[in-house]
Short mmCIF file of C-alpha atoms in Angstrom, two decimals:
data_model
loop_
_atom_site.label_atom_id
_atom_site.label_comp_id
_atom_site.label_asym_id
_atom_site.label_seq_id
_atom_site.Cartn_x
_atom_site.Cartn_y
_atom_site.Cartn_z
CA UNK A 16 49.90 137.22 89.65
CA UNK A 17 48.16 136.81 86.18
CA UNK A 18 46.17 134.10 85.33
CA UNK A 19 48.78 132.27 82.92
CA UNK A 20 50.04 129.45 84.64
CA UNK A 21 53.73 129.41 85.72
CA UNK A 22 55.99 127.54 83.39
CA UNK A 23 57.72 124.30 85.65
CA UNK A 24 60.97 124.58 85.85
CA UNK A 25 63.14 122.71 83.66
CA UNK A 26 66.71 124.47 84.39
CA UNK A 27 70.20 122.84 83.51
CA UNK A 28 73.39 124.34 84.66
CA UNK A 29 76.84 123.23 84.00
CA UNK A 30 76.57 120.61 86.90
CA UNK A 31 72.38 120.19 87.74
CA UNK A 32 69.17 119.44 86.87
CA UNK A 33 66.97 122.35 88.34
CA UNK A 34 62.98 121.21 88.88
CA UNK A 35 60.15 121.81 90.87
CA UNK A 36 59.93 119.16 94.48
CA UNK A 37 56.85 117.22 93.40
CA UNK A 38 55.83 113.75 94.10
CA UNK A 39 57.85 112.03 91.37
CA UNK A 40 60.96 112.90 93.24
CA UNK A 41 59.90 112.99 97.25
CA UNK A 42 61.58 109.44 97.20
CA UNK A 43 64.84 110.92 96.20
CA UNK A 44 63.90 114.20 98.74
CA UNK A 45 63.67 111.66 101.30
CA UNK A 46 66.93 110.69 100.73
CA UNK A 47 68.48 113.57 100.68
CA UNK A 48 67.03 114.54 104.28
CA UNK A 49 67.83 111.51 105.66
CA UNK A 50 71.65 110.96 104.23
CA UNK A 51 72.10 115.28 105.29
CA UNK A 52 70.13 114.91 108.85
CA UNK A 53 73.32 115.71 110.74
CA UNK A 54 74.80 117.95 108.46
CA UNK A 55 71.35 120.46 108.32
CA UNK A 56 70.17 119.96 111.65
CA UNK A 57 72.14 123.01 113.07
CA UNK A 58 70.52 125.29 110.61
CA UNK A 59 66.90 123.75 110.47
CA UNK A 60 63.88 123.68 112.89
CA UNK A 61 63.22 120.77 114.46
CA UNK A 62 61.48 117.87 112.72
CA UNK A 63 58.72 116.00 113.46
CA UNK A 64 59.18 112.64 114.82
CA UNK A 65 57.88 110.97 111.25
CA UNK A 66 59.96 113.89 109.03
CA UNK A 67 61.88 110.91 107.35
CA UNK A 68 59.49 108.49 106.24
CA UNK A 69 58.21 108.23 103.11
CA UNK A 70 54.85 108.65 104.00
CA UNK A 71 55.74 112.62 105.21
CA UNK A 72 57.87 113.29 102.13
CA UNK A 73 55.12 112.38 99.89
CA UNK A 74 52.74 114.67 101.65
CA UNK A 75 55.61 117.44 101.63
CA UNK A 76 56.05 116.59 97.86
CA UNK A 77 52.43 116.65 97.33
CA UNK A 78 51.72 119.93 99.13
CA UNK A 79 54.82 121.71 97.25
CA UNK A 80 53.29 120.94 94.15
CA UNK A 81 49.53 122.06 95.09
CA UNK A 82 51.55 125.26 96.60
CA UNK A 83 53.33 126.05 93.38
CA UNK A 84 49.39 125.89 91.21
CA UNK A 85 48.36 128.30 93.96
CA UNK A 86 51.09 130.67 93.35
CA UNK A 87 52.42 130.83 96.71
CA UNK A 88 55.93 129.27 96.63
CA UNK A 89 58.24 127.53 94.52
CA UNK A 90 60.10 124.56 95.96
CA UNK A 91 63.14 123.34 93.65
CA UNK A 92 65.29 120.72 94.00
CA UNK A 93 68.78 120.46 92.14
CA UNK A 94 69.67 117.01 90.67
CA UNK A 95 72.64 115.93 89.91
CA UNK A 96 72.72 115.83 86.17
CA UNK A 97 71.96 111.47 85.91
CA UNK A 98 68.56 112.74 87.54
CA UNK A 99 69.16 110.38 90.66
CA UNK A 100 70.27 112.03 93.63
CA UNK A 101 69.68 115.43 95.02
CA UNK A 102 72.35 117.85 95.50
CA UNK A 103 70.76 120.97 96.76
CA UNK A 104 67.23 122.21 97.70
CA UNK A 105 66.48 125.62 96.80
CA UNK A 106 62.62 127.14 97.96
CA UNK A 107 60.93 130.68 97.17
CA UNK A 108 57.98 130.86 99.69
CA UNK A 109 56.02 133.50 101.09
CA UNK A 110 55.10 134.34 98.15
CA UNK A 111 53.28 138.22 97.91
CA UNK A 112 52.60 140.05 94.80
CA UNK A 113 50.68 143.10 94.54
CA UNK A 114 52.53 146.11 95.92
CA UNK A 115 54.94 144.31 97.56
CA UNK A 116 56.21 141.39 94.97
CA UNK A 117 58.73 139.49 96.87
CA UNK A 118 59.29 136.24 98.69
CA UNK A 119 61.58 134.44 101.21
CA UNK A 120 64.23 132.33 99.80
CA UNK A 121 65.43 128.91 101.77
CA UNK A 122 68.21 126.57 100.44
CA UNK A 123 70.44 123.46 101.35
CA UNK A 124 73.52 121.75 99.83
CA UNK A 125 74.46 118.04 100.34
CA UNK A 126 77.04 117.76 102.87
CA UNK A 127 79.63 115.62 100.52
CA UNK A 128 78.46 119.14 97.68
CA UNK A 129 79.86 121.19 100.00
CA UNK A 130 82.73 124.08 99.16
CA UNK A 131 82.57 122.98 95.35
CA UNK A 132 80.60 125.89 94.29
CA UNK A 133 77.13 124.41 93.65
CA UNK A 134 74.96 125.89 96.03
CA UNK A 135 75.77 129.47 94.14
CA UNK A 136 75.26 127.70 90.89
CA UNK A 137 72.20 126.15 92.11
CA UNK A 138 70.77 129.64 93.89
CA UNK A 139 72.25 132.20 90.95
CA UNK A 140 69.96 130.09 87.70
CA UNK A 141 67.09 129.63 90.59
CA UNK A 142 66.96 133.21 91.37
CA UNK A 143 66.99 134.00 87.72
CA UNK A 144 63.69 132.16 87.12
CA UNK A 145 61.39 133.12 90.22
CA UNK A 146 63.07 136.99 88.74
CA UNK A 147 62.02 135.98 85.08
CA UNK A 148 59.35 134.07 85.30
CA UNK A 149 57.26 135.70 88.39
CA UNK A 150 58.39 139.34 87.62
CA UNK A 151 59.10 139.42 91.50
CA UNK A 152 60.86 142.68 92.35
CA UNK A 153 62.91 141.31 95.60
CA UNK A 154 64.04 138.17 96.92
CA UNK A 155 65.02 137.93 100.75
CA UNK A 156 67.04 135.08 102.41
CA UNK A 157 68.01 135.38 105.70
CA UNK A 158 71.17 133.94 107.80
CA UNK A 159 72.26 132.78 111.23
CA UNK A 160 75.16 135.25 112.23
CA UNK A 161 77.62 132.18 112.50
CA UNK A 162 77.02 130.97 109.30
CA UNK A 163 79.56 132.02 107.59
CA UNK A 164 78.88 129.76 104.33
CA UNK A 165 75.71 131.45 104.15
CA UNK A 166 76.87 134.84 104.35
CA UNK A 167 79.39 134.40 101.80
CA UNK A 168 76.86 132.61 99.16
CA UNK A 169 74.72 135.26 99.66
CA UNK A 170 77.05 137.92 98.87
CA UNK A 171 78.37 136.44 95.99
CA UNK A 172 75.38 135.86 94.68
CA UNK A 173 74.62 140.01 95.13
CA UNK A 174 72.39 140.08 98.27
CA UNK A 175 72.72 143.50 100.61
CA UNK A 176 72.04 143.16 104.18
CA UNK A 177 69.41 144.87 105.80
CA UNK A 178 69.61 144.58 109.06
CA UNK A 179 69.24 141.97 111.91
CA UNK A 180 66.15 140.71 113.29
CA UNK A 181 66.18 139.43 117.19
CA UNK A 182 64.83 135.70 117.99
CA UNK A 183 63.81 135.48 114.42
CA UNK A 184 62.83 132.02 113.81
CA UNK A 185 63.54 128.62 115.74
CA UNK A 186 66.16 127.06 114.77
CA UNK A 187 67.47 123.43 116.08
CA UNK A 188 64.96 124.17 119.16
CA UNK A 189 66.25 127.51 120.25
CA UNK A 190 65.05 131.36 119.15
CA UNK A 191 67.78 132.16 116.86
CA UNK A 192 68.60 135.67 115.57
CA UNK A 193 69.13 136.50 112.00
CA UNK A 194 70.70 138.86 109.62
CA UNK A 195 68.82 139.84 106.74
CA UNK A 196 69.26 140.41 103.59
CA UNK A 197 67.63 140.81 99.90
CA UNK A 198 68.00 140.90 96.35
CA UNK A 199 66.26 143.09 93.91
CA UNK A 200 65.81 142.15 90.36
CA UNK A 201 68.04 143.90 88.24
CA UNK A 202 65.17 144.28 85.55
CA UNK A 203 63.37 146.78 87.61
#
């Protein structure tokens, strides 16, 4: 990574308001995970017992912030266009440059967002950025077999898979496998 510090994301599409999770907005992050709890816990880990109180989202807001300065992920968060609710949540971490330049890409829609095509418009001008902006050569975001949403957003948006990956992460409390799959930017 050079030394020129990354340029916060400011990113309006046809429907959001695309900006870096910092501590101005953990109130409205906090919202989000609590009015969604149902809706993402079959595709999350499991949460501590204080994930949903303010005091925990402004650490997590707080510590997504320091980690963007460091260079080591991106968190994003996709407003709806008044600036007052969240729709999506969209996060580049893992970040490695050097010979390797890629990073791990996590996202979320809003239950009541859902099927409308905003996750993809959310992920697609996202994407673009961390491509533009970090020069990163390949993005990988990886799925639960079942989820079929997830599979299909990630094709649209141009992802290949790569393969599948056995007990992968811990998902809702249980080993979960995954399929994976990656992006390369189209500028290299």
């Amino acid at each position: 990574m050079s030394n020129t510090p990354l340029r916060i994301p400011y990113i309006h599409t046809p429907r959001t308001v695309i900006t870096l999770q910092r501590p101005e907005n953990a109130g409205l992050l906090l919202r989000y995970y609590i009015d969604n709890h149902a809706h993402l816990a079959p595709w999350d880990p499991l949460r501590p017992p204080d994930f949903h109180t303010p005091e925990a989202a402004s650490r997590r807001a707080h510590a997504a912030w320091e980690n963007f300065r460091q260079g080591s992920s991106v968190q994003l968060v996709a407003l709806d266009t008044s600036e007052t609710e969240v729709v999506g949540i969209c996060n580049f971490a893992n970040i490695v440059y050097g010979a390797f330049m890629a990073c791990h890409m996590g996202y979320s829609i809003a239950h009541k967002h859902q099927g409308q095509g905003l996750m993809f418009e959310i992920a697609d001008a996202a994407i673009a950025y961390i491509f533009s902006e970090l020069d990163l050569h390949r993005v990988m975001a990886n799925h639960i077999p079942e989820n079929i949403r997830s599979r299909n957003l990630l094709a649209r948006l141009g992802f290949e898979t790569e393969g599948t990956a056995k007990s992968y992460l811990k998902i809702a409390g249980q080993w979960r496998d995954h399929i994976l799959t990656s992006k390369l930017n189209p500028a290299h």
